[in-house]
Amino acid sequence: MATGRRVRLKWVVAAIVLLLAVAGGALWWVLSDRSAPLVNPAPPRLTAAAQLPSQGSTIVVPISTSLDVIEAELNRTIPATLWQIDQREAACIPGQRVTICPVPKRECKNGKCRKVGCKFGLERTKVTPDIACRIVGNARRGPIRLSGSGETLMLHMPVRATVQVRDLGGVIRQETATGAADVRARVRLGLARDWSPTARVEIDYGWSQAPGIDILGRRIRFTGKADEKLAPVIAGLERSLPGALAQLKVRSELDGLWRQGFTAIELNRDKPPAWMRITPQRMGFGGYRVQGRTLELTLAAEALTETFIGDRPADPVATPLPPAAGRIGDRGLRFFIPVLADYAQLEPVVERALTKLARKGVSLEGVGPIDAQFGKVTIYATDGGRLAVGVQAQADARNTPFGAAHGVVWLWGTPYNEPGSQLVKVRDLSIATGTDSRVVNLLVPLFADEQVLATIRDALSHDFGKDYARVLAAARRAVAERREGDFLLSAQIRRVTNGTIRATGQGLFMPVEAEGVARIRYAPVRR
């Protein structure tokens, strides 16, 4: 009986030991976050967010109007009667002169003689008096018309002149002469430093019908008189055109646009939240185009574009509209789109990969097969652009005197990607810094084993393709059309290139540079 009791007691003790072992293992697994010893020191944790360089961008600002509006303004401001004349002319018909020279004066030299005057007779002697008259007339213009194509703006103005000759020598009471001219002007538009419109006008005109009358068998032409009066009118077009263009209210529109340009645009709502902040720097005249009946003045705004990750940045402080700059190059819109992989996305992937490896079994050189269990994985950024990877583990050799070991092992490695690729891998993965000399166990050779390292490396590989496409699509929507007051910003992203991966405090960060074209147009809200 005593022997039976001893046998039963032996089995009870064994069961208790087994239960304690299982309970101890479970207790380690539950408390491992706090109680697992460190096999090697944890690398320092970096918390800084990714910093992106600012970019210089050019945003096109078209201001358009109908040629009809400018035409109407020109026709309103330029008088229909261009000039008037009412003056006494002492010699409407100059007196006739004759030369009668029966004996000419000659000059001879080297045997050759030539006539040099009149020796005896009458030379250019007036035989009839000058006939005076009164000249009364005016010139009226027809409708001014604008046309053009591309950078050529043309102005057309028909002119009709009427000139009356009155009281011609007391013989002819009145004669009327009419003439017609077509004034053509090639106009070059611009903007002064104070944003007021300017115009350079190259005038050309010709009389399709020169004003003149036939009196007493002679033709009297009044083209000279008409030209004399028409010249200052044509020159006045250079003053009238800017006045008509002033109806575009370029300065007032630009004032509003400039102030509202100091803003931030949401590129992505989350994962990660990203913003593009715009700070206008200067603005210049980029030329104009005539298309159909529309005249479009093109301005170019040079701005600083910055990308921020996280909360919306404060709007930059607006500055007054600066004087007009020279022509600004068309570099287009340039900014960064951040693509971010949170470390929390990578940790469970590594955990699952190691658990699968443990089920298959691990055999270490010089040790043989071991029973390994892997627990919580922690990943963050550390010095030198590397990732720190902490793994809780437990190992027990089956056929060697090595005792069971458990603890947290820290590794580090460098994330990288090939140029233009969204596939990120990790190289140079190894145990971080040195091990704690007081902890000598199986975990060191376990995490130096190539099979274990390869499993972690593969699990850390991350394809940014889906994140890249999602964030890019969100950015395209964000800049496609955005209203700021009475102005609409619209942009098209035409080219994207991704940079190299970085380990930051917020996660694995891939900068994507976007390039495109952007326009701001005036589109007031109907109230």
XYZ file of C-alpha atoms in Angstrom:
527
model
C 0.000 0.000 0.000
C 2.810 2.358 0.875
C 4.406 1.646 -2.451
C 1.152 2.421 -4.286
C 0.775 5.677 -2.431
C 4.358 6.649 -3.319
C 3.687 5.922 -6.999
C 0.504 7.977 -6.967
C 2.334 10.798 -5.113
C 5.092 10.749 -7.745
C 2.527 11.204 -10.508
C 0.818 14.016 -8.580
C 4.127 15.834 -8.126
C 4.892 15.398 -11.839
C 1.470 16.759 -12.762
C 1.951 19.741 -10.474
C 5.374 20.438 -12.022
C 3.866 20.169 -15.491
C 1.036 22.509 -14.577
C 3.477 24.965 -13.069
C 5.581 24.796 -16.203
C 2.579 25.419 -18.444
C 1.303 28.152 -16.147
C 4.767 29.683 -16.015
C 4.981 29.681 -19.807
C 1.535 31.227 -20.117
C 2.401 33.751 -17.417
C 5.579 34.720 -19.336
C 3.574 35.118 -22.530
C 1.032 37.372 -20.814
C 3.562 39.465 -18.906
C 6.267 39.371 -21.527
C 5.805 43.085 -22.402
C 7.125 44.013 -18.988
C 8.976 41.016 -17.574
C 10.995 39.733 -20.531
C 14.696 40.470 -20.025
C 16.609 42.354 -22.707
C 19.147 40.227 -24.541
C 20.679 43.430 -25.939
C 19.964 47.141 -25.424
C 17.119 48.683 -27.419
C 18.328 51.198 -30.040
C 17.320 54.835 -29.498
C 13.869 55.709 -30.837
C 13.481 58.586 -33.294
C 10.226 60.535 -33.053
C 10.810 63.321 -35.593
C 8.329 63.577 -38.442
C 9.445 63.512 -42.042
C 10.645 66.853 -43.340
C 10.007 67.605 -46.990
C 11.826 70.331 -48.911
C 9.761 73.205 -50.252
C 9.327 73.518 -54.000
C 9.144 76.468 -56.348
C 5.974 76.393 -58.440
C 4.391 78.489 -61.143
C 0.626 78.852 -61.280
C -0.994 80.277 -64.395
C -3.549 83.008 -63.780
C -5.612 83.770 -66.911
C -7.849 86.829 -67.010
C -10.157 86.781 -70.002
C -12.745 89.041 -71.545
C -14.687 89.285 -74.763
C -13.392 91.481 -77.566
C -16.958 92.770 -77.719
C -16.493 94.432 -74.317
C -13.313 96.222 -75.417
C -14.903 97.211 -78.719
C -17.895 98.705 -76.917
C -15.601 100.677 -74.613
C -13.536 102.017 -77.528
C -16.653 103.017 -79.446
C -17.986 104.716 -76.326
C -14.870 106.709 -75.502
C -13.605 107.667 -78.968
C -15.803 110.440 -80.484
C -17.578 109.703 -83.725
C -16.312 113.012 -85.194
C -12.547 112.697 -85.241
C -11.744 116.255 -86.348
C -13.236 119.398 -87.840
C -11.736 122.155 -89.976
C -12.914 125.688 -90.814
C -10.202 127.978 -92.094
C -9.468 130.611 -94.717
C -7.008 129.518 -97.376
C -5.297 132.393 -99.252
C -4.355 130.275 -102.254
C -6.838 127.515 -102.821
C -5.885 127.876 -106.505
C -2.389 129.345 -106.778
C -1.823 131.913 -109.513
C -0.364 130.660 -112.788
C 3.188 131.524 -113.743
C 4.790 131.526 -117.184
C 8.319 131.748 -118.546
C 9.023 133.511 -121.906
C 12.735 133.581 -122.726
C 13.702 134.337 -126.316
C 17.367 134.880 -125.292
C 18.556 132.294 -122.806
C 21.673 132.669 -120.722
C 24.265 129.986 -121.468
C 27.370 128.734 -119.762
C 30.114 126.986 -121.710
C 32.955 124.865 -120.448
C 35.386 122.661 -122.345
C 33.498 123.362 -125.557
C 30.152 122.335 -124.074
C 27.379 124.854 -123.372
C 24.270 124.618 -121.249
C 21.287 126.884 -120.482
C 21.521 128.391 -116.982
C 18.795 131.070 -117.047
C 17.153 133.734 -119.086
C 19.226 136.579 -120.476
C 16.264 138.378 -121.955
C 12.558 137.702 -121.355
C 10.156 136.617 -118.518
C 11.064 133.817 -116.099
C 8.256 132.287 -113.902
C 6.209 135.406 -114.012
C 2.758 135.266 -112.309
C 0.110 135.967 -114.903
C -3.012 135.180 -112.831
C -3.675 135.971 -109.162
C -4.026 133.434 -106.306
C -7.671 132.481 -105.762
C -8.658 132.388 -102.054
C -11.321 130.216 -100.486
C -12.718 128.935 -97.229
C -12.204 125.256 -96.346
C -14.799 123.626 -94.056
C -14.868 119.946 -93.283
C -14.786 117.052 -90.846
C -13.892 113.409 -90.570
C -16.137 110.840 -88.945
C -15.246 107.311 -88.032
C -17.303 104.218 -88.493
C -17.597 101.367 -85.940
C -14.265 100.230 -84.491
C -13.725 96.500 -84.875
C -11.247 94.231 -83.093
C -10.041 90.891 -84.387
C -6.990 88.716 -84.146
C -5.515 85.312 -83.579
C -2.856 84.067 -81.187
C -0.651 86.962 -80.096
C -1.897 89.271 -82.882
C -4.608 91.780 -81.966
C -5.831 93.913 -84.870
C -7.911 97.102 -84.797
C -9.897 98.351 -87.798
C -11.432 101.830 -87.999
C -13.077 103.197 -91.182
C -12.821 106.973 -91.616
C -14.883 109.149 -93.961
C -13.795 112.735 -94.617
C -15.950 115.509 -96.048
C -14.295 118.775 -97.206
C -16.177 121.759 -98.611
C -14.623 124.586 -100.576
C -16.628 127.756 -100.104
C -16.412 131.248 -101.622
C -13.828 130.316 -104.207
C -12.746 133.677 -105.562
C -16.295 134.946 -105.295
C -17.120 132.793 -108.306
C -17.917 129.340 -106.971
C -20.018 129.393 -103.869
C -19.477 125.793 -102.668
C -17.947 122.509 -103.782
C -17.832 119.317 -101.713
C -15.060 116.721 -101.699
C -15.340 113.336 -99.939
C -12.755 110.766 -99.065
C -12.519 107.396 -97.317
C -9.657 105.838 -95.382
C -9.204 102.502 -93.615
C -7.162 102.740 -90.424
C -5.463 99.520 -89.406
C -3.525 99.000 -86.175
C -1.466 96.083 -84.837
C -1.697 96.207 -81.057
C 0.821 94.861 -78.547
C -0.567 94.608 -75.024
C 1.302 94.661 -71.751
C 1.105 95.517 -68.062
C 3.025 98.249 -66.283
C 4.727 97.690 -62.930
C 1.619 99.049 -61.194
C -0.534 96.481 -63.064
C -2.167 99.081 -65.304
C -2.678 97.917 -68.921
C -0.433 99.293 -71.658
C -0.715 99.185 -75.449
C 1.749 99.817 -78.231
C -0.016 100.577 -81.495
C 1.571 100.247 -84.915
C -0.644 102.279 -87.242
C -1.090 101.883 -90.960
C -3.768 103.527 -93.085
C -4.450 104.411 -96.672
C -7.004 106.496 -98.514
C -9.208 104.292 -100.603
C -10.681 107.547 -101.942
C -8.547 110.663 -101.531
C -10.648 113.794 -100.859
C -10.452 116.252 -103.777
C -12.470 118.311 -106.275
C -12.052 119.508 -109.843
C -12.371 123.285 -110.273
C -11.662 125.252 -113.381
C -10.099 122.234 -114.965
C -7.727 121.602 -112.048
C -7.788 118.875 -109.361
C -7.547 120.176 -105.809
C -6.562 117.410 -103.315
C -7.166 117.692 -99.589
C -5.294 114.533 -98.500
C -2.605 116.573 -96.784
C -5.150 118.487 -94.745
C -6.893 115.245 -93.754
C -3.603 113.550 -92.821
C -2.640 116.512 -90.684
C -5.829 116.130 -88.669
C -5.883 112.323 -88.655
C -2.364 111.805 -87.251
C -3.096 112.873 -83.631
C -6.328 110.864 -83.657
C -4.436 107.720 -84.572
C -1.813 108.447 -81.921
C -4.631 108.808 -79.395
C -5.512 105.145 -79.867
C -2.478 104.261 -77.723
C -4.162 106.173 -74.911
C -7.674 104.925 -75.591
C -6.862 101.210 -75.720
C -5.404 100.999 -72.175
C -8.482 102.826 -70.947
C -10.685 100.211 -72.572
C -8.545 97.393 -71.177
C -8.821 98.955 -67.730
C -12.384 97.629 -67.724
C -10.829 94.221 -67.033
C -10.058 95.514 -63.512
C -6.823 93.568 -63.480
C -5.441 95.220 -60.362
C -8.535 94.718 -58.188
C -8.912 91.094 -59.264
C -5.268 90.372 -58.598
C -5.492 91.971 -55.163
C -8.193 89.494 -54.174
C -6.474 86.556 -55.822
C -3.128 87.372 -54.198
C -4.604 87.546 -50.690
C -6.517 84.294 -51.075
C -3.486 82.528 -52.506
C -1.916 82.261 -49.033
C -3.611 79.027 -48.041
C -3.229 75.294 -47.383
C -4.867 72.568 -49.467
C -5.648 69.134 -48.072
C -3.900 66.512 -50.190
C -4.924 63.449 -48.187
C -7.394 63.089 -45.313
C -5.631 60.291 -43.417
C -2.958 57.603 -43.647
C -1.255 60.048 -43.628
C -3.063 63.388 -43.367
C -1.156 65.685 -45.713
C -1.391 69.337 -46.693
C 0.117 71.522 -49.380
C 0.726 75.070 -48.194
C 0.988 77.770 -50.867
C 2.901 81.007 -50.292
C 2.848 83.352 -53.322
C 6.178 85.069 -53.968
C 5.748 87.220 -57.087
C 3.615 87.595 -60.182
C 4.461 88.525 -63.740
C 2.822 89.051 -67.126
C 2.980 85.952 -69.296
C 1.528 87.363 -72.510
C -1.892 87.198 -74.104
C -3.812 85.238 -76.690
C -6.740 86.001 -78.935
C -8.973 83.062 -79.644
C -12.170 83.764 -81.515
C -13.849 86.674 -79.758
C -11.991 86.118 -76.473
C -8.913 87.985 -75.287
C -7.017 86.229 -72.503
C -4.268 87.941 -70.542
C -2.001 85.368 -68.939
C -0.290 86.049 -65.643
C 2.076 83.691 -63.874
C 2.323 83.517 -60.091
C 5.492 82.111 -58.584
C 4.775 80.420 -55.271
C 6.451 78.340 -52.608
C 4.720 74.964 -52.172
C 5.376 73.050 -48.959
C 4.027 69.653 -47.908
C 3.097 69.017 -44.272
C 2.122 65.735 -42.643
C -0.310 65.746 -39.727
C -2.556 68.597 -38.641
C -3.410 71.447 -41.011
C -0.600 74.018 -40.949
C -1.398 77.645 -40.266
C -1.985 79.745 -43.373
C 1.042 81.872 -44.258
C 0.751 85.590 -43.530
C -0.525 87.366 -46.644
C 1.635 90.155 -48.029
C 0.525 93.075 -50.253
C 0.419 92.501 -53.990
C 3.952 93.268 -55.221
C 4.735 95.208 -58.412
C 4.518 93.217 -61.612
C 7.613 91.137 -62.233
C 9.041 90.252 -65.603
C 8.009 87.157 -67.472
C 8.055 84.113 -65.172
C 9.068 80.749 -66.580
C 6.467 78.007 -66.941
C 7.913 75.413 -64.571
C 4.448 74.341 -63.530
C 3.091 73.127 -60.216
C 5.503 71.045 -58.133
C 4.877 69.518 -54.726
C 5.382 66.351 -52.699
C 2.798 63.717 -51.865
C 3.736 61.702 -48.765
C 3.126 57.943 -48.808
C 3.456 56.466 -45.320
C 3.437 52.948 -43.908
C 2.746 52.939 -40.186
C 4.991 50.587 -38.243
C 1.824 49.149 -36.691
C 1.079 47.752 -40.178
C 4.392 45.892 -40.285
C 4.499 44.479 -36.752
C 1.707 41.858 -37.101
C 3.142 40.765 -40.469
C 6.482 39.952 -38.823
C 4.715 38.241 -35.914
C 2.743 35.956 -38.244
C 5.835 35.090 -40.274
C 7.832 34.110 -37.174
C 4.946 32.078 -35.736
C 4.729 30.153 -39.008
C 8.489 29.531 -38.892
C 8.223 28.269 -35.299
C 5.576 25.732 -36.345
C 7.863 24.410 -39.079
C 10.706 24.115 -36.581
C 14.118 25.693 -36.295
C 17.467 23.898 -36.183
C 20.623 25.807 -35.231
C 24.101 24.826 -36.318
C 25.982 23.325 -33.384
C 22.827 23.185 -31.281
C 20.369 21.136 -33.262
C 16.582 21.433 -33.252
C 15.051 23.826 -30.793
C 11.554 24.648 -29.691
C 11.016 28.347 -30.389
C 8.105 30.609 -29.669
C 7.856 34.219 -30.828
C 5.740 36.905 -29.244
C 5.237 40.647 -29.603
C 7.153 42.536 -32.322
C 7.998 46.219 -31.946
C 9.246 48.332 -34.856
C 10.365 51.956 -34.908
C 12.925 54.280 -36.498
C 16.403 54.578 -35.064
C 19.712 56.261 -35.866
C 21.333 56.105 -39.277
C 18.084 55.805 -41.238
C 17.571 52.272 -39.887
C 14.641 50.327 -38.497
C 14.781 48.891 -34.992
C 12.971 45.547 -34.645
C 12.366 44.121 -31.179
C 11.116 40.512 -30.907
C 10.025 38.700 -27.764
C 11.074 35.073 -27.999
C 11.452 31.832 -26.020
C 13.784 29.006 -27.057
C 14.565 25.537 -25.649
C 17.126 23.105 -27.103
C 15.928 19.542 -27.358
C 19.174 17.577 -27.414
C 21.728 19.824 -25.663
C 22.325 20.961 -22.112
C 21.404 24.553 -23.063
C 18.670 25.714 -20.769
C 15.468 27.410 -21.893
C 15.813 31.112 -22.606
C 13.387 33.940 -23.095
C 13.697 37.677 -23.571
C 13.550 40.542 -26.068
C 16.075 40.584 -28.881
C 16.671 43.825 -30.818
C 17.727 43.862 -34.423
C 18.238 46.674 -36.872
C 18.388 47.018 -40.631
C 18.297 49.610 -43.392
C 15.129 49.981 -45.528
C 15.703 50.691 -49.227
C 13.995 50.688 -52.608
C 15.210 50.804 -56.178
C 14.743 54.147 -57.994
C 11.168 54.454 -59.213
C 10.078 51.286 -57.403
C 7.462 51.159 -54.670
C 8.737 47.837 -53.316
C 10.657 48.385 -50.073
C 13.092 45.859 -48.631
C 15.495 45.739 -45.673
C 19.195 44.994 -45.905
C 22.007 44.493 -43.382
C 19.589 43.032 -40.834
C 21.501 41.946 -37.698
C 21.395 42.003 -33.917
C 21.577 45.635 -32.824
C 24.584 46.879 -30.830
C 26.060 44.338 -28.365
C 24.403 41.697 -26.229
C 24.107 41.897 -22.487
C 27.010 39.783 -21.192
C 24.909 38.709 -18.212
C 22.399 37.047 -20.544
C 23.863 33.985 -22.239
C 21.159 31.903 -23.868
C 19.860 30.441 -27.095
C 18.284 33.695 -28.293
C 21.565 35.101 -29.608
C 22.324 32.231 -32.027
C 18.605 31.961 -32.797
C 18.467 35.530 -34.121
C 21.812 35.206 -35.850
C 20.466 32.272 -37.865
C 20.036 33.099 -41.561
C 16.665 31.347 -41.759
C 15.268 33.510 -38.951
C 16.803 36.695 -40.392
C 15.460 35.874 -43.877
C 11.972 35.370 -42.427
C 12.074 38.778 -40.743
C 13.560 40.464 -43.842
C 10.839 39.044 -46.069
C 8.133 40.067 -43.617
C 9.508 43.606 -43.474
C 9.333 43.929 -47.266
C 6.459 46.219 -48.090
C 4.895 47.059 -51.435
C 3.780 50.691 -51.405
C 1.877 50.195 -54.667
C -1.632 50.301 -53.165
C -0.772 53.109 -50.742
C 0.880 54.983 -53.610
C -2.182 54.681 -55.856
C -4.608 55.605 -53.062
C -2.716 58.702 -51.927
C -2.091 59.821 -55.502
C -5.794 59.480 -56.340
C -6.699 61.534 -53.251
C -4.195 64.231 -54.213
C -5.541 64.408 -57.774
C -9.059 64.923 -56.409
C -7.842 67.542 -53.940
C -6.218 69.781 -56.545
C -8.619 69.062 -59.424
C -10.771 72.053 -58.488
C -10.769 74.015 -55.275
C -12.626 77.245 -54.577
C -11.095 80.078 -52.576
C -13.626 82.902 -52.429
C -14.297 84.116 -55.980
C -11.383 82.158 -57.420
C -11.060 78.564 -58.574
C -7.759 76.697 -58.373
C -7.580 73.762 -60.745
C -4.561 71.577 -61.349
C -3.629 68.520 -63.332
C -0.897 66.160 -62.167
C 0.955 65.030 -65.258
C 4.048 63.341 -63.845
C 4.882 61.606 -60.576
C 8.167 60.098 -59.411
C 8.774 58.428 -56.089
C 11.935 58.990 -54.098
C 13.843 56.707 -51.767
C 12.334 55.336 -48.591
C 13.097 56.891 -45.220
C 12.596 55.605 -41.690
C 10.905 58.426 -39.750
C 9.227 58.776 -36.403
C 5.819 58.456 -38.072
C 6.551 55.386 -40.148
C 8.238 54.249 -43.321
C 8.029 57.314 -45.497
C 8.233 57.458 -49.292
C 8.232 60.952 -50.845
C 6.450 61.192 -54.179
C 7.173 64.286 -56.253
C 4.258 65.485 -58.353
C 4.501 67.835 -61.307
C 1.687 69.339 -63.312
C -0.025 72.498 -64.399
C -2.214 74.739 -62.279
C -4.543 77.614 -63.108
C -6.430 80.109 -61.011
C -9.382 81.773 -62.662
C -11.830 84.375 -61.516
C -15.267 82.807 -61.046
C -17.343 84.912 -58.645
C -20.022 83.172 -56.643
C -23.544 84.201 -57.530
C -25.146 85.866 -54.569
